[in-house]
Amino acid sequence: MKALVYAAKGQPRLEDRPKPTILKPTDAIVKMVKTTICGTDLHIFKGDVATCDTGRILGHEGVAVVEQVGDNVGLFKPGDKVIVSCITSCTTCANCRRGMPSHCTNGGWALGNTIDGTQAEYTRIPHADGSLHLAVESASDNAQLMLSDTVPTGYECGVLQGKIKLGSTVAIVGSGPVGLGALITSQLYSPLQIIMIDLNEKRLATARSLGATHTVVSGPNVVEQVMKITGGRGVDAALEAVGIPATFELCQKLVAVGGTIANLGVHGTKVDLHLETLWDKNITITTRLVDASSTPMLIKLVESGKILPEKFATHTFAFKDIEKAYNIFGAAEAHDCLKVVIEF
Ligand SMILES: NC(=O)c1ccc[n+]([C@@H]2O[C@H](COP(=O)([O-])OP(=O)(O)OC[C@H]3O[C@@H](n4cnc5c(N)ncnc54)[C@H](O)[C@@H]3O)[C@@H](O)[C@H]2O)c1
Ligand SMILES: [Zn+2]
Ligand SMILES: [Zn+2]
């Protein structure tokens, strides 16, 4: 089969690989229908993700059809259409049992990181019962593709960790798919203001069309502008959805007294924490690897039309052109690209 491999820093390469086989009775083999590229895959190519070795087949998102199941898989059978979760969950280890499958001791974020992932014609899914979800017929594949990682990350790491509630003021730094995932799910809690911040005006226009109350182009006056919008208070929830020091430092300047900085971004370098200005502000800082435990609920929201994440899909490529898709996604601004859909 063909597979997209992390060949070296900056080098995505389509290679021939053997088709995966069942290794354990809890495994399933799925035939990919659609996959996509995540901002995190770009971090891997920058060398930011130490756990991912060269030679790895990338990808941790997808809609697929079950091809084969091991003897101990109870919830799925060949022919089922499924959403592949970016988190592999054994459901029985101590971390799975305490609701933190992101740190499952037998899985966690494994696909496209520590084991071969979904940017391939076939993928082996360990602990299939805890790591796949039945897709629904009444929602599009593109909408459900966003439920592997993008929307659960925005919701769990951003909206839930940021404690967004009725009347909150919110700033989301980074209007990429993950930031937009936080934008569309935060509205279900009726915050007063949602200020989206990005360098890219097109992405901010998308944010406005998806419900942002304010947008600010990131630049030297960004703090001043947010203070003006919030009457000088700052925001109750500052969500960092980029993954670079500058944006985490920006969140420290935007957070109001008593507020929360919720970090979503994957960081590859150290960031300064300004306790000299924050020590007396009663703030909370959260970090989280997505658990994707909200995916079953998000499937219902998509099915009922309450959220429309298919709007994140801007480009479609055939799998044979995935190297090109990486180039386009890597220069997203120049191509007005948000999320690429890769079809098999
Ligand atoms: N915590 C988790 O479990 C988890 C899961 C998935 C993704 N992520 C991470 O979330 C982050 C966002 O993912 P994405 O797919 O949306 O990425 P993305 O690269 O598509 O989006 C990032 C956005 O940040 C903007 N940006 C860059 N520099 C900026 C600056 N100085 N000020 C304001 N905006 C700036 C870019 O223009 C872009 O729109 C990434 O770091 C990704 O690795 C984390
Ligand atoms: Zn991801
Ligand atoms: Zn587990």
XYZ file of N, CA and C and ligand atoms in Angstrom, residues 88-96 104-107, ligand 3:
40
model
N -5.903 6.621 21.167
C -6.124 5.188 21.312
C -6.360 4.905 22.791
N -7.506 4.277 23.100
C -7.870 4.065 24.507
C -8.142 2.592 24.777
N -7.395 2.034 25.731
C -7.613 0.624 26.096
C -8.860 0.476 26.959
N -9.344 1.579 27.522
C -10.528 1.710 28.396
C -10.354 1.099 29.791
N -9.255 0.413 30.040
C -9.142 -0.277 31.340
C -7.948 0.166 32.192
N -6.960 0.855 31.634
C -5.803 1.259 32.458
C -6.239 2.363 33.426
N -5.381 2.686 34.371
C -5.753 3.661 35.408
C -6.109 5.012 34.789
N -5.366 5.454 33.786
C -5.659 6.770 33.193
C -6.950 6.762 32.381
N -7.223 5.673 31.653
C -8.509 5.581 30.940
C -9.652 5.607 31.939
N -3.513 7.149 28.183
C -3.681 5.692 28.274
C -2.296 5.049 28.245
N -2.018 4.176 29.215
C -0.671 3.586 29.276
C -0.473 2.535 28.178
N -1.559 2.168 27.509
C -1.454 1.232 26.380
C -1.765 1.908 25.044
N -1.829 3.237 25.049
C -2.204 3.918 23.802
C -1.940 5.408 23.905
Zn -5.863 2.944 28.779
